[in-house]
Amino acid sequence: MSRWVALLPEYVLALTGLAVFAALMARGERRAARARVAAMTGAVLLLASTAVTLGAAAEFFRATYRVDAFSQLVKLAVALGFVLALFVTRDATGQRDDVRGETFFFLLTSTAGLVVMASAVELLSLYLALEIASFSLFVLVPLRAMKATGKEAGLKFLIVGLGASAVTLFGLSILIGLTGSTMVYGIGAAAAVQARYAVALLGLALFAAGFLFKLALFPFHFWAPDVYQEASHGVASFVATASKVAAVAILARLFALGGFAGAHLAIALAVVAFLSMSLGNLVAITQRDVKRMLAYSAVAQAGYIVVGIVAMSRDGLAAALVYGVLYVIMNAAAFLVVARVGADGSNPSLDDLRGLHRRSPLLAATLLLALFALAGVPPTAGFAGKWLLFRAAMGEGWWWLVVGAAVNSTISVYYYLVAIKHAYLLPAEQERPVTLSWGDKAACYALSAALIVFGVWPAQLLAWSERAAAALLP
């Protein structure tokens, strides 16, 4: 494979960006539809090109941009989240006024930032990629035409995001000033000097705070419920999936610096993970808005993923990557149901799920599998992912964190079952059937099958993740 072929996903993103921009510049009522077609075509090509280059290995731009098994697996997950978010965002019946053409362009630019984040091993490049991804999302949240409150949520997201960005930049300045290096892997050796250790640890913690914000981990989670609730369904799906996977990857890269990052940051991250799981699950129990419930669920799910990073081992990192990819599928399936139940652009409540098994048996079954997977019920993919996470953490002696995660998984079953009860056991106030296109049906079948197949046979995904972990922790 030619060295430059390794950058095929980036080429596809650049060309897709030009195509979407050209579609939006054209006049006519169908500019948004053309932009969607261009974005979806590019997203599928991005997914294919990332899959083709999954085994690529090369360095570019004076070794500041690294393509390896780790970065390519992360890009594959981001591309999958992008494709599914675009599908959810498509102009469904009655949803045309809820989605603007610019949505597709900013989803694309955010994806570009996340893709660069996956390969960047130089701090300034990493920070700029984070800002590209973040500022695109700041624009996307208030773009929802039918929700005036989206502007308030967008402003809150912007203010909190700028605060997190400032903290990240402060940590970056400490690391560069202390070590004299902007390379991620040059920091560990330079900061290991005992006289610099404490300050370097502070700098790394502050720099990592920006990625904790992207993950919506406690105490950086306050933006998530409002953003999920007020953003359009597709944008909320993208924020919940693609951006989280990329943030997990960068967090893993930062915490893989060896003895320098070591035990102190691991303990702090473990406490953050436990608090995120506990707060997310307990607050989700009280929610009636389905998207808001999924937002607090996402806070808890981020905590589960971090359990693997805390283990600071190849098995733990591989488990975190496996669960990150599976989380994209689980959450996308849940948001697909939300988008089709709320096809008029509204946010469905639990009452809107009543009688769903009669109005659309396929959507009800997809929701059941997605929520069971998020809860970790066997034989779904969520169970396999959590088992790998818990096994890796237990192997490194984090038994108290595993017990806390298991208890929280049990708590989460309650509110997932409440949603399933509304869909299957409670009668609908109005027996309005939910109309699904052939694409909707195909997506439901594909996502449902993936949730079962990866639950029964996660071996191939685990093998890819282990190769990715070996690239990061040689």
Coordinates of C-alpha atoms in Angstrom, one line a residue:
M1 CA 0.0 0.0 0.0
S2 CA 1.4 3.4 -1.0
R3 CA 2.3 5.6 1.9
W4 CA -0.1 8.4 0.8
V5 CA -3.0 6.0 0.4
A6 CA -3.1 5.9 4.2
L7 CA -4.6 9.4 4.0
L8 CA -7.5 8.2 1.8
P9 CA -10.2 9.0 4.5
E10 CA -8.8 12.6 4.7
Y11 CA -8.9 13.0 0.9
V12 CA -12.5 11.8 0.9
L13 CA -13.5 14.3 3.6
A14 CA -11.9 17.2 1.7
L15 CA -13.6 16.3 -1.6
T16 CA -16.9 15.8 0.2
G17 CA -16.6 19.2 1.9
L18 CA -16.2 20.9 -1.5
A19 CA -19.2 19.0 -2.9
V20 CA -21.5 19.9 0.1
F21 CA -20.3 23.5 0.0
A22 CA -21.0 23.7 -3.8
A23 CA -24.5 22.2 -3.2
L24 CA -25.3 24.8 -0.6
M25 CA -24.1 27.7 -2.8
A26 CA -26.4 26.6 -5.6
R27 CA -29.8 28.3 -5.8
G28 CA -33.1 26.6 -5.6
E29 CA -35.4 24.9 -3.1
R30 CA -33.6 21.6 -3.3
R31 CA -30.2 22.9 -2.1
A32 CA -30.6 21.1 1.3
A33 CA -31.6 17.8 -0.4
R34 CA -28.5 18.1 -2.7
A35 CA -26.3 18.8 0.3
R36 CA -27.7 15.7 2.1
V37 CA -27.0 13.5 -0.9
A38 CA -23.5 14.8 -1.3
A39 CA -22.9 14.4 2.5
M40 CA -24.3 10.9 2.6
T41 CA -22.3 9.8 -0.5
G42 CA -19.1 11.2 1.1
A43 CA -19.9 9.6 4.4
V44 CA -20.3 6.1 2.9
L45 CA -17.1 6.6 0.9
L46 CA -15.4 7.7 4.2
L47 CA -16.6 4.6 5.9
A48 CA -15.3 2.4 3.0
S49 CA -12.0 4.2 2.7
T50 CA -11.4 3.9 6.4
A51 CA -12.1 0.2 6.3
V52 CA -9.7 -0.3 3.4
T53 CA -6.9 1.5 5.2
L54 CA -7.5 -0.2 8.6
G55 CA -4.1 -1.9 8.5
A56 CA -2.2 1.1 7.2
A57 CA 0.9 2.4 9.1
A58 CA 2.7 5.7 8.2
E59 CA 3.8 9.0 9.6
F60 CA 3.4 12.4 7.9
F61 CA 4.4 16.1 8.4
R62 CA 7.6 15.4 10.4
A63 CA 5.9 12.6 12.5
T64 CA 3.2 14.9 13.8
Y65 CA 0.4 13.0 12.1
R66 CA 0.4 9.2 12.7
V67 CA -1.7 6.7 10.8
D68 CA -1.7 3.3 12.6
A69 CA -4.2 0.6 13.7
F70 CA -5.3 2.7 16.6
S71 CA -6.1 5.8 14.6
Q72 CA -7.8 3.9 11.8
L73 CA -10.1 2.0 14.1
V74 CA -11.1 5.3 15.8
K75 CA -11.7 6.9 12.4
L76 CA -13.9 3.8 11.4
A77 CA -16.0 4.4 14.5
V78 CA -16.3 8.1 13.8
A79 CA -17.2 7.5 10.2
L80 CA -19.9 5.0 11.3
G81 CA -21.3 7.6 13.7
F82 CA -21.3 10.2 10.9
V83 CA -23.2 7.9 8.5
L84 CA -25.8 6.9 11.1
A85 CA -26.3 10.6 12.2
L86 CA -26.8 11.6 8.6
F87 CA -29.4 8.9 8.2
V88 CA -31.2 10.0 11.3
T89 CA -31.0 13.6 10.1
R90 CA -32.5 12.9 6.7
D91 CA -35.7 14.7 5.6
A92 CA -38.2 12.4 7.2
T93 CA -41.9 13.1 6.6
G94 CA -42.9 16.2 8.5
Q95 CA -39.3 16.8 9.5
R96 CA -38.2 19.0 6.6
D97 CA -38.6 22.2 8.6
D98 CA -36.4 20.8 11.3
V99 CA -33.3 20.3 9.3
R100 CA -31.4 23.0 7.4
G101 CA -28.9 22.4 4.6
E102 CA -26.0 23.9 6.7
T103 CA -26.5 21.0 9.1
F104 CA -24.8 18.6 6.7
F105 CA -21.8 20.9 6.1
F106 CA -21.1 21.4 9.8
L107 CA -21.6 17.7 10.6
L108 CA -18.9 17.2 8.0
T109 CA -16.5 19.7 9.4
S110 CA -17.0 18.3 12.9
T111 CA -16.2 14.9 11.5
A112 CA -13.1 16.2 9.9
G113 CA -11.9 17.6 13.2
L114 CA -12.6 14.2 14.9
V115 CA -10.7 12.3 12.2
V116 CA -7.6 14.6 12.6
M117 CA -7.8 14.2 16.4
A118 CA -7.5 10.4 15.9
S119 CA -4.1 10.7 14.1
A120 CA -2.6 13.9 15.6
V121 CA 0.3 13.2 18.0
E122 CA 1.4 16.9 18.3
L123 CA -0.4 18.9 21.0
L124 CA -1.1 22.1 18.9
S125 CA -2.6 20.0 16.1
L126 CA -4.6 18.0 18.6
Y127 CA -5.9 21.2 20.1
L128 CA -6.8 22.7 16.8
A129 CA -8.6 19.5 15.7
L130 CA -10.6 19.6 19.0
E131 CA -11.6 23.2 18.3
I132 CA -12.7 22.5 14.7
A133 CA -14.9 19.6 15.9
S134 CA -16.2 21.7 18.9
F135 CA -17.0 24.9 17.1
S136 CA -18.9 23.0 14.4
L137 CA -21.1 21.5 17.1
F138 CA -21.6 24.9 18.7
V139 CA -23.1 26.1 15.4
L140 CA -25.2 22.9 14.9
V141 CA -27.1 22.9 18.2
P142 CA -29.1 26.2 17.6
L143 CA -29.7 25.3 13.9
R144 CA -32.8 23.4 14.8
A145 CA -35.4 25.6 13.1
M146 CA -38.5 24.4 15.0
K147 CA -37.1 24.9 18.5
A148 CA -36.5 28.5 19.7
T149 CA -35.1 27.1 23.0
G150 CA -32.3 25.6 20.9
K151 CA -30.7 29.0 20.8
E152 CA -30.5 29.0 24.6
A153 CA -29.1 25.5 24.7
G154 CA -26.6 26.5 22.0
L155 CA -25.5 29.5 23.9
K156 CA -25.0 27.4 27.1
F157 CA -23.1 24.9 25.1
L158 CA -20.9 27.6 23.6
I159 CA -20.1 29.3 27.0
V160 CA -19.3 26.0 28.8
G161 CA -17.3 24.8 25.8
L162 CA -15.3 28.0 25.6
G163 CA -14.5 27.6 29.3
A164 CA -13.4 24.0 28.8
S165 CA -11.3 25.2 25.8
A166 CA -9.6 27.8 28.0
V167 CA -8.7 25.2 30.6
T168 CA -7.4 22.9 27.9
L169 CA -5.3 25.7 26.4
F170 CA -3.9 26.6 29.8
G171 CA -2.9 22.9 30.4
L172 CA -1.3 22.9 26.9
S173 CA 0.8 26.0 27.7
I174 CA 2.0 24.4 30.9
L175 CA 3.1 21.2 29.1
I176 CA 4.9 23.0 26.3
G177 CA 6.6 25.5 28.6
L178 CA 7.7 22.8 31.1
T179 CA 8.9 20.2 28.6
G180 CA 9.9 22.2 25.6
S181 CA 8.1 19.8 23.4
T182 CA 4.8 19.8 21.6
M183 CA 4.9 16.0 20.8
V184 CA 2.6 13.8 22.8
Y185 CA 5.2 11.1 23.2
G186 CA 7.9 13.6 24.0
I187 CA 6.1 14.8 27.1
G188 CA 6.5 11.6 29.2
A189 CA 10.3 11.5 29.1
A190 CA 10.7 15.3 29.7
A191 CA 8.2 15.4 32.5
A192 CA 9.5 12.4 34.3
V193 CA 12.1 14.5 36.0
Q194 CA 11.1 14.6 39.7
A195 CA 11.4 18.4 39.9
R196 CA 8.8 18.8 37.2
Y197 CA 6.5 15.9 38.0
A198 CA 3.8 17.7 39.9
V199 CA 3.4 20.7 37.6
A200 CA 3.5 18.4 34.5
L201 CA 0.8 16.3 36.1
L202 CA -1.3 19.4 36.6
G203 CA -0.8 20.4 33.0
L204 CA -1.8 17.0 31.6
A205 CA -4.9 17.0 33.8
L206 CA -6.0 20.4 32.6
F207 CA -5.3 19.5 29.0
A208 CA -7.3 16.3 29.4
A209 CA -10.2 18.3 30.8
G210 CA -11.3 19.4 27.3
F211 CA -11.8 15.8 26.4
L212 CA -13.6 15.0 29.6
F213 CA -16.0 17.8 28.5
K214 CA -16.5 16.1 25.1
L215 CA -17.3 12.9 26.9
A216 CA -19.7 14.7 29.3
L217 CA -18.1 13.1 32.3
F218 CA -18.8 14.5 35.7
P219 CA -18.3 17.4 36.5
F220 CA -18.3 18.5 32.8
H221 CA -21.7 17.0 32.0
F222 CA -24.0 19.9 32.6
W223 CA -24.3 20.8 28.9
A224 CA -25.3 17.3 27.7
P225 CA -29.1 17.2 28.8
D226 CA -30.0 20.5 27.2
V227 CA -28.0 19.9 24.0
Y228 CA -29.4 16.4 23.5
Q229 CA -32.9 17.8 24.1
E230 CA -32.8 20.9 22.0
A231 CA -30.6 19.8 19.1
S232 CA -32.2 18.1 16.1
H233 CA -32.3 14.3 16.3
G234 CA -29.4 13.7 14.0
V235 CA -27.1 16.2 15.6
A236 CA -27.9 14.8 19.1
S237 CA -27.0 11.3 17.7
F238 CA -23.7 12.6 16.3
V239 CA -22.8 14.3 19.6
A240 CA -23.7 11.1 21.5
T241 CA -21.7 8.8 19.3
A242 CA -18.9 10.0 17.0
S243 CA -17.6 12.8 19.2
K244 CA -17.5 10.5 22.3
V245 CA -15.5 7.8 20.5
A246 CA -12.9 10.4 19.4
A247 CA -12.6 11.9 22.9
V248 CA -12.1 8.4 24.4
A249 CA -9.3 7.8 21.9
I250 CA -7.5 11.0 22.7
L251 CA -7.9 10.4 26.4
A252 CA -6.4 7.0 26.0
R253 CA -3.5 8.4 24.0
L254 CA -2.8 11.0 26.8
F255 CA -3.1 8.5 29.6
A256 CA -0.8 6.0 27.7
L257 CA 2.3 8.2 28.5
G258 CA 3.6 5.5 30.9
G259 CA 4.8 6.0 34.4
F260 CA 4.5 9.8 34.1
A261 CA 0.7 9.7 33.9
G262 CA 0.5 6.6 36.1
A263 CA -1.3 6.0 39.3
H264 CA -2.3 9.5 40.3
L265 CA -4.3 10.3 37.2
A266 CA -5.7 6.8 37.1
I267 CA -7.2 7.2 40.6
A268 CA -8.6 10.6 39.7
L269 CA -10.1 9.2 36.5
A270 CA -11.6 6.2 38.3
V271 CA -13.4 8.5 40.8
V272 CA -14.7 10.6 37.9
A273 CA -15.9 7.5 36.1
F274 CA -17.7 6.2 39.3
L275 CA -19.4 9.6 39.9
S276 CA -20.4 9.8 36.2
M277 CA -22.0 6.4 36.3
S278 CA -23.8 7.1 39.5
L279 CA -25.1 10.5 38.7
G280 CA -26.1 9.7 35.1
N281 CA -28.1 6.6 36.1
L282 CA -29.8 8.1 39.1
V283 CA -30.9 11.3 37.3
A284 CA -32.0 9.3 34.2
I285 CA -34.6 7.6 36.4
T286 CA -36.5 10.8 36.8
Q287 CA -36.6 11.8 33.1
R288 CA -39.8 11.8 31.0
D289 CA -38.2 13.2 27.8
V290 CA -36.6 10.3 26.0
K291 CA -33.7 12.3 24.5
R292 CA -33.0 13.8 28.0
M293 CA -33.0 10.3 29.4
L294 CA -30.5 9.2 26.8
A295 CA -28.4 12.2 27.6
Y296 CA -28.0 11.2 31.3
S297 CA -27.6 7.6 30.1
A298 CA -24.7 8.8 27.9
V299 CA -23.0 10.4 31.0
A300 CA -23.2 7.0 32.6
Q301 CA -22.0 5.1 29.5
A302 CA -19.0 7.4 29.3
G303 CA -18.1 6.3 32.8
Y304 CA -18.2 2.7 31.7
I305 CA -15.9 3.3 28.8
V306 CA -13.4 5.1 31.1
V307 CA -13.2 2.0 33.3
G308 CA -11.1 0.4 30.5
I309 CA -8.8 3.4 30.3
V310 CA -8.3 3.4 34.0
A311 CA -6.9 -0.2 33.8
M312 CA -3.9 1.3 31.9
S313 CA -3.3 -2.0 30.1
R314 CA -3.6 -3.4 26.5
D315 CA -6.7 -5.4 27.6
G316 CA -8.3 -2.3 29.1
L317 CA -7.7 -0.1 26.1
A318 CA -8.9 -2.8 23.7
A319 CA -12.0 -3.2 25.8
A320 CA -12.6 0.6 25.8
L321 CA -12.3 0.7 22.0
V322 CA -14.6 -2.3 21.6
Y323 CA -17.2 -0.7 23.8
G324 CA -16.8 2.6 22.1
V325 CA -17.6 1.1 18.7
L326 CA -20.5 -0.9 20.1
Y327 CA -21.8 2.3 21.8
V328 CA -22.0 4.0 18.5
I329 CA -24.3 1.2 17.2
M330 CA -26.4 1.1 20.4
N331 CA -27.0 4.8 20.7
A332 CA -27.6 5.2 17.0
A333 CA -30.3 2.6 17.1
A334 CA -32.0 4.3 20.0
F335 CA -31.8 7.7 18.3
L336 CA -33.2 6.2 15.1
V337 CA -36.3 5.2 17.0
V338 CA -36.5 8.6 18.7
A339 CA -36.3 10.3 15.3
R340 CA -39.0 8.2 13.7
V341 CA -41.4 8.4 16.6
G342 CA -40.9 12.1 16.7
A343 CA -41.0 12.4 12.9
D344 CA -42.8 15.8 13.1
G345 CA -39.6 17.3 14.6
S346 CA -40.8 17.1 18.2
N347 CA -39.0 15.4 21.1
P348 CA -40.9 12.2 22.1
S349 CA -41.7 11.6 25.7
L350 CA -42.2 8.3 27.4
D351 CA -46.0 8.6 26.7
D352 CA -45.3 8.9 23.0
L353 CA -43.8 5.4 23.1
R354 CA -47.0 3.9 24.4
G355 CA -48.3 1.1 22.2
L356 CA -45.3 1.3 19.9
H357 CA -45.3 -2.4 19.4
R358 CA -48.7 -2.1 17.7
R359 CA -47.9 1.0 15.7
S360 CA -44.5 -0.2 14.5
P361 CA -43.4 -3.6 15.7
L362 CA -40.0 -3.1 14.0
L363 CA -39.2 0.1 15.8
A364 CA -40.3 -1.3 19.1
A365 CA -38.0 -4.4 18.6
T366 CA -35.1 -2.1 17.7
L367 CA -35.7 0.1 20.8
L368 CA -35.9 -3.0 23.0
L369 CA -32.5 -4.4 21.6
A370 CA -30.9 -1.0 21.9
L371 CA -31.9 -0.4 25.5
F372 CA -31.1 -3.9 26.5
A373 CA -27.6 -3.5 24.9
L374 CA -27.1 -0.2 26.8
A375 CA -28.1 -1.9 30.0
G376 CA -25.7 -4.8 29.3
V377 CA -28.3 -7.5 29.1
P378 CA -27.0 -10.8 27.5
P379 CA -26.8 -11.8 24.7
T380 CA -26.6 -8.2 23.3
A381 CA -23.4 -6.4 22.3
G382 CA -23.6 -4.3 25.5
F383 CA -23.1 -7.3 27.7
A384 CA -20.0 -8.4 25.7
G385 CA -18.5 -4.9 25.9
K386 CA -19.1 -4.5 29.6
W387 CA -17.8 -7.9 30.4
L388 CA -14.5 -7.1 28.6
L389 CA -14.3 -3.8 30.4
F390 CA -14.9 -5.3 33.8
R391 CA -12.5 -8.2 33.2
A392 CA -9.7 -5.8 32.2
A393 CA -10.2 -3.6 35.2
M394 CA -10.5 -6.5 37.6
G395 CA -7.2 -7.9 36.2
E396 CA -5.5 -4.6 37.2
G397 CA -6.9 -4.6 40.7
W398 CA -9.7 -2.1 40.3
W399 CA -12.3 -4.3 42.0
W400 CA -14.1 -1.5 43.8
L401 CA -14.6 0.3 40.4
V402 CA -15.9 -2.9 38.8
V403 CA -18.4 -3.4 41.7
G404 CA -19.6 0.2 41.4
A405 CA -20.0 -0.2 37.6
A406 CA -21.9 -3.4 38.1
V407 CA -24.3 -1.9 40.6
N408 CA -24.8 1.1 38.3
S409 CA -25.6 -1.2 35.4
T410 CA -28.2 -2.9 37.5
I411 CA -29.7 0.5 38.4
S412 CA -29.8 1.5 34.7
V413 CA -32.0 -1.5 33.9
Y414 CA -34.9 0.2 35.7
Y415 CA -35.3 3.2 33.5
Y416 CA -34.6 1.3 30.3
L417 CA -37.3 -1.1 31.3
V418 CA -39.7 1.8 32.0
A419 CA -39.2 2.9 28.3
I420 CA -39.8 -0.7 27.2
K421 CA -42.9 -1.0 29.3
H422 CA -44.4 2.0 27.6
A423 CA -43.5 0.6 24.2
Y424 CA -44.9 -2.9 24.9
L425 CA -47.3 -2.9 27.8
L426 CA -49.1 0.4 27.9
P427 CA -51.9 1.2 25.3
A428 CA -51.4 4.2 23.0
E429 CA -53.8 7.1 23.4
Q430 CA -54.1 7.3 19.6
E431 CA -53.3 4.2 17.4
R432 CA -51.4 6.2 14.8
P433 CA -49.1 3.8 12.8
V434 CA -45.5 5.0 12.3
T435 CA -44.6 5.0 8.6
L436 CA -41.2 3.7 7.8
S437 CA -39.4 3.9 4.5
W438 CA -37.5 0.9 3.1
G439 CA -34.3 2.6 4.3
D440 CA -35.6 2.9 7.8
K441 CA -36.5 -0.8 7.8
A442 CA -33.1 -1.7 6.4
A443 CA -31.4 0.4 9.1
C444 CA -33.5 -1.2 11.9
Y445 CA -32.7 -4.7 10.7
A446 CA -29.0 -4.0 10.3
L447 CA -28.6 -2.3 13.6
S448 CA -30.6 -4.9 15.4
A449 CA -28.6 -7.7 13.8
A450 CA -25.3 -6.0 14.7
L451 CA -26.4 -5.7 18.4
I452 CA -27.0 -9.5 18.5
V453 CA -24.0 -10.6 16.3
F454 CA -21.5 -8.6 18.3
G455 CA -23.0 -9.8 21.5
V456 CA -22.6 -13.5 20.5
W457 CA -19.4 -13.1 18.4
P458 CA -17.3 -10.1 19.3
A459 CA -14.0 -11.9 18.4
Q460 CA -13.3 -10.0 15.1
L461 CA -13.9 -6.5 16.7
L462 CA -11.8 -7.5 19.7
A463 CA -9.0 -8.6 17.4
W464 CA -9.0 -5.2 15.7
S465 CA -9.1 -3.4 19.0
E466 CA -6.2 -5.5 20.4
R467 CA -4.1 -4.5 17.3
A468 CA -5.1 -0.9 17.9
A469 CA -4.1 -1.1 21.6
A470 CA -0.8 -2.7 20.7
A471 CA -0.1 0.3 18.4
L472 CA -0.7 2.6 21.3
L473 CA 1.0 0.5 24.1
P474 CA 3.8 -1.3 22.3

